């Protein structure tokens, strides 16, 4: 079955690193994604990783993929108050265009 | 392009009434998704279309829910009759599935539905 799981909340201090974790079930996923949702808005793509990669870095963002354990993480370096949002992990399921999202992790950044 | 456009942004209706949510995807995109977001259940995929054809509607909760895509630039999600437990934010998203591409999904601003 399709399932993407995340922890619901994370609180960090400004300037610290944040690590948001996600587990998924579909081993045939080709792409895995991180989306960000700010209050009252739709989701926006932050970054993605192809399933044959272990790591992808994009400025303050680092994505790590452990395909054996079906574990994905997003690290935000030097977290800022503007990073406060809900972060969703998603997988592209099987061969189609279907995107399955986790429940979202609410990141709270304290000054 | 203006992005994915949803209307209305907010809808308040009485239980038993019919509700129609509308979506205009990004021009040229061949996938369209309807999601529902609630505090309890997170973001759930209700149905998605490819080239205007419904591919998977297994997420549609009940027969009260129906979705159509009469052409490439318009889709509707209808709830009839509506119930208080349908209160949620409904998102439409579209994507273009290129060969070998990541197929980023672009989301609309959502419709906040309140059924009283």
Short mmCIF file of C-alpha atoms in Angstrom, two decimals:
data_model
loop_
_atom_site.label_atom_id
_atom_site.label_comp_id
_atom_site.label_asym_id
_atom_site.label_seq_id
_atom_site.Cartn_x
_atom_site.Cartn_y
_atom_site.Cartn_z
CA UNK A 1 0.00 0.00 0.00
CA UNK A 2 0.93 3.62 -0.24
CA UNK A 3 1.95 5.33 2.92
CA UNK A 4 4.19 8.24 3.75
CA UNK A 5 4.83 9.01 7.41
CA UNK A 6 6.27 12.04 9.13
CA UNK A 7 6.48 13.32 12.66
CA UNK A 8 3.97 16.11 13.22
CA UNK A 9 5.96 18.81 15.01
CA UNK A 10 9.51 20.11 15.28
CA UNK A 11 10.70 23.12 17.23
CA UNK A 12 14.17 24.64 16.85
CA UNK A 13 15.99 27.84 17.74
CA UNK A 14 16.94 30.35 15.09
CA UNK A 15 20.39 29.58 13.70
CA UNK A 16 20.22 25.88 14.55
CA UNK A 17 19.85 23.11 11.99
CA UNK A 18 16.47 21.44 11.49
CA UNK A 19 16.09 17.84 10.41
CA UNK A 20 12.71 16.63 9.22
CA UNK A 21 12.29 12.91 8.68
CA UNK A 22 10.01 10.86 6.49
CA UNK A 23 9.46 7.17 5.74
CA UNK A 24 7.71 5.81 2.68
CA UNK A 25 6.55 2.41 1.52
CA UNK A 26 6.74 2.25 -2.26
CA UNK A 27 10.18 0.97 -3.20
CA UNK A 28 9.51 1.68 -6.87
CA UNK A 29 9.16 5.43 -6.30
CA UNK A 30 11.22 7.30 -8.87
CA UNK A 31 11.21 10.73 -7.25
CA UNK A 32 10.80 11.92 -3.69
CA UNK A 33 9.88 15.48 -2.89
CA UNK A 34 9.83 18.06 -0.15
CA UNK A 35 7.10 20.68 -0.28
CA UNK A 36 6.62 23.70 1.97
CA UNK A 37 3.27 25.17 2.99
CA UNK A 38 3.07 28.60 4.55
CA UNK A 39 -0.07 29.66 6.44
CA UNK A 40 -3.09 30.15 4.21
CA UNK A 41 -1.24 29.09 1.08
CA UNK A 42 -0.89 26.10 -1.18
CA UNK A 43 2.13 23.84 -1.24
CA UNK A 44 5.30 24.83 -3.05
CA UNK A 45 8.06 22.51 -4.17
CA UNK A 46 11.27 23.02 -2.19
CA UNK A 47 13.43 20.31 -3.61
CA UNK A 48 13.34 16.75 -4.89
CA UNK A 49 15.67 13.81 -5.23
CA UNK A 50 15.85 11.08 -7.82
CA UNK A 51 15.71 7.62 -6.33
CA UNK A 52 19.16 6.59 -7.54
CA UNK A 53 20.78 9.41 -5.53
CA UNK A 54 21.80 9.33 -1.88
CA UNK A 55 22.12 13.03 -1.30
CA UNK A 56 21.24 16.32 -2.85
CA UNK A 57 22.33 19.74 -1.62
CA UNK A 58 20.68 22.99 -2.58
CA UNK A 59 21.97 26.04 -0.67
CA UNK A 60 20.75 25.62 2.94
CA UNK A 61 18.84 22.44 2.12
CA UNK A 62 20.27 18.93 2.20
CA UNK A 63 18.19 15.91 1.26
CA UNK A 64 19.35 12.46 2.31
CA UNK A 65 17.81 9.30 0.92
CA UNK A 66 18.30 5.84 2.39
CA UNK A 67 16.57 3.66 -0.15
CA UNK A 68 17.19 0.44 1.78
CA UNK A 69 15.33 1.76 4.81
CA UNK A 70 12.91 3.87 2.71
CA UNK A 71 13.89 6.90 4.74
CA UNK A 72 14.10 10.47 3.51
CA UNK A 73 15.26 13.49 5.45
CA UNK A 74 15.45 17.23 4.90
CA UNK A 75 18.08 19.24 6.72
CA UNK A 76 17.75 23.01 6.85
CA UNK A 77 20.97 24.71 7.90
CA UNK A 78 20.93 28.00 9.81
CA UNK A 79 17.17 27.85 10.28
CA UNK A 80 15.44 31.23 10.15
CA UNK A 81 12.08 32.39 11.48
CA UNK A 82 10.92 32.61 7.87
CA UNK A 83 11.39 28.85 7.60
CA UNK A 84 8.46 28.32 9.99
CA UNK A 85 5.92 26.38 7.94
CA UNK A 86 4.57 22.90 7.37
CA UNK A 87 6.90 20.62 5.40
CA UNK A 88 5.50 17.73 3.41
CA UNK A 89 7.35 14.73 2.13
CA UNK A 90 5.89 13.14 -1.02
CA UNK A 91 6.59 10.22 -3.29
CA UNK A 92 5.65 9.67 -6.87
CA UNK A 93 3.88 6.38 -6.62
CA UNK A 94 4.66 3.55 -8.97
CA UNK A 95 4.72 4.34 -12.67
CA UNK A 96 1.99 6.92 -12.87
CA UNK A 97 1.89 10.57 -11.95
CA UNK A 98 0.21 9.96 -8.59
CA UNK A 99 1.75 11.94 -5.74
CA UNK A 100 1.25 10.73 -2.19
CA UNK A 101 2.00 13.11 0.66
CA UNK A 102 2.86 12.60 4.29
CA UNK A 103 0.87 14.32 7.03
CA UNK A 104 3.27 17.22 7.15
CA UNK A 105 5.71 18.36 9.86
CA UNK A 106 5.04 21.72 11.41
CA UNK A 107 8.36 23.47 11.94
CA UNK A 108 8.40 26.20 14.55
CA UNK A 109 11.49 28.42 14.71
CA UNK A 110 11.98 30.37 17.91
CA UNK A 111 14.12 33.52 17.99
CA UNK B 1 1.02 31.83 -16.56
CA UNK B 2 -1.00 32.77 -13.48
CA UNK B 3 -0.55 29.37 -11.89
CA UNK B 4 -3.30 27.01 -10.80
CA UNK B 5 -6.45 28.98 -10.12
CA UNK B 6 -9.11 27.76 -7.75
CA UNK B 7 -12.47 29.27 -6.96
CA UNK B 8 -13.99 30.16 -4.68
CA UNK B 9 -11.30 30.81 -2.05
CA UNK B 10 -13.82 30.40 0.73
CA UNK B 11 -17.19 28.69 0.78
CA UNK B 12 -19.63 28.49 3.66
CA UNK B 13 -22.69 26.38 3.07
CA UNK B 14 -25.43 24.65 4.98
CA UNK B 15 -25.54 20.93 5.44
CA UNK B 16 -27.40 19.26 2.60
CA UNK B 17 -26.52 21.85 0.00
CA UNK B 18 -24.59 21.12 -3.17
CA UNK B 19 -21.08 22.55 -3.36
CA UNK B 20 -18.99 22.93 -6.51
CA UNK B 21 -15.30 23.71 -6.39
CA UNK B 22 -13.51 24.82 -9.52
CA UNK B 23 -9.99 24.57 -10.81
CA UNK B 24 -8.08 25.90 -13.79
CA UNK B 25 -4.76 24.08 -14.18
CA UNK B 26 -1.61 25.53 -15.69
CA UNK B 27 -1.86 25.58 -19.45
CA UNK B 28 -0.16 22.58 -21.03
CA UNK B 29 -0.10 20.44 -17.91
CA UNK B 30 -1.43 16.94 -18.43
CA UNK B 31 -2.03 15.87 -14.82
CA UNK B 32 -4.58 17.34 -12.47
CA UNK B 33 -4.99 16.37 -8.81
CA UNK B 34 -7.63 17.10 -6.18
CA UNK B 35 -6.46 16.94 -2.55
CA UNK B 36 -8.25 17.52 0.73
CA UNK B 37 -6.42 18.84 3.79
CA UNK B 38 -7.70 18.50 7.36
CA UNK B 39 -6.01 18.64 10.73
CA UNK B 40 -6.95 15.05 11.48
CA UNK B 41 -6.04 13.37 8.21
CA UNK B 42 -3.45 15.66 6.67
CA UNK B 43 -3.31 15.91 2.88
CA UNK B 44 -5.35 13.23 1.14
CA UNK B 45 -5.40 12.56 -2.59
CA UNK B 46 -9.03 12.35 -3.69
CA UNK B 47 -8.73 11.82 -7.45
CA UNK B 48 -6.37 12.57 -10.30
CA UNK B 49 -6.72 12.96 -14.04
CA UNK B 50 -4.31 12.42 -16.90
CA UNK B 51 -5.21 14.09 -20.18
CA UNK B 52 -8.71 14.79 -18.79
CA UNK B 53 -9.35 11.13 -17.99
CA UNK B 54 -9.83 10.07 -14.35
CA UNK B 55 -7.05 7.63 -13.51
CA UNK B 56 -7.54 6.91 -9.82
CA UNK B 57 -10.54 7.95 -7.76
CA UNK B 58 -9.93 5.55 -4.90
CA UNK B 59 -9.48 8.47 -2.53
CA UNK B 60 -12.95 9.86 -3.10
CA UNK B 61 -14.60 9.32 0.26
CA UNK B 62 -18.17 8.61 -0.79
CA UNK B 63 -20.61 8.72 -3.66
CA UNK B 64 -21.50 12.22 -2.53
CA UNK B 65 -18.21 13.31 -4.10
CA UNK B 66 -17.76 13.55 -7.85
CA UNK B 67 -15.16 15.17 -10.09
CA UNK B 68 -15.10 16.02 -13.75
CA UNK B 69 -12.62 17.38 -16.21
CA UNK B 70 -14.54 18.29 -19.36
CA UNK B 71 -11.48 19.82 -21.02
CA UNK B 72 -7.80 20.44 -20.41
CA UNK B 73 -8.35 23.81 -18.78
CA UNK B 74 -11.11 23.14 -16.29
CA UNK B 75 -12.07 20.71 -13.55
CA UNK B 76 -14.78 20.61 -10.89
CA UNK B 77 -15.18 18.78 -7.62
CA UNK B 78 -18.77 18.49 -6.49
CA UNK B 79 -20.16 17.44 -3.14
CA UNK B 80 -23.84 16.65 -2.98
CA UNK B 81 -25.25 16.69 -0.38
CA UNK B 82 -22.60 18.34 1.77
CA UNK B 83 -22.05 17.38 5.41
CA UNK B 84 -20.20 19.13 8.26
CA UNK B 85 -17.43 16.50 8.13
CA UNK B 86 -16.63 17.65 4.58
CA UNK B 87 -15.26 20.90 6.03
CA UNK B 88 -11.65 21.13 4.91
CA UNK B 89 -9.31 22.94 2.56
CA UNK B 90 -9.50 21.48 -0.93
CA UNK B 91 -6.47 21.88 -3.16
CA UNK B 92 -6.14 21.43 -6.87
CA UNK B 93 -2.70 20.82 -8.37
CA UNK B 94 -1.40 20.25 -11.87
CA UNK B 95 1.81 18.89 -13.31
CA UNK B 96 3.47 18.08 -16.58
CA UNK B 97 4.97 14.66 -16.73
CA UNK B 98 7.96 14.99 -18.97
CA UNK B 99 10.04 11.98 -19.88
CA UNK B 100 12.59 11.48 -17.11
CA UNK B 101 11.45 14.60 -15.36
CA UNK B 102 10.57 15.21 -11.74
CA UNK B 103 7.09 16.45 -12.69
CA UNK B 104 6.74 19.18 -10.08
CA UNK B 105 3.14 19.60 -8.94
CA UNK B 106 1.96 23.19 -8.77
CA UNK B 107 -0.75 23.88 -6.23
CA UNK B 108 -3.57 26.36 -6.22
CA UNK B 109 -4.31 28.50 -3.17
CA UNK B 110 -7.04 26.12 -2.07
CA UNK B 111 -10.73 26.46 -1.29
CA UNK B 112 -11.62 26.56 2.39
CA UNK B 113 -14.98 24.83 2.70
CA UNK B 114 -17.08 25.15 5.84
CA UNK B 115 -20.30 23.18 6.08
CA UNK B 116 -22.54 24.26 8.95
#
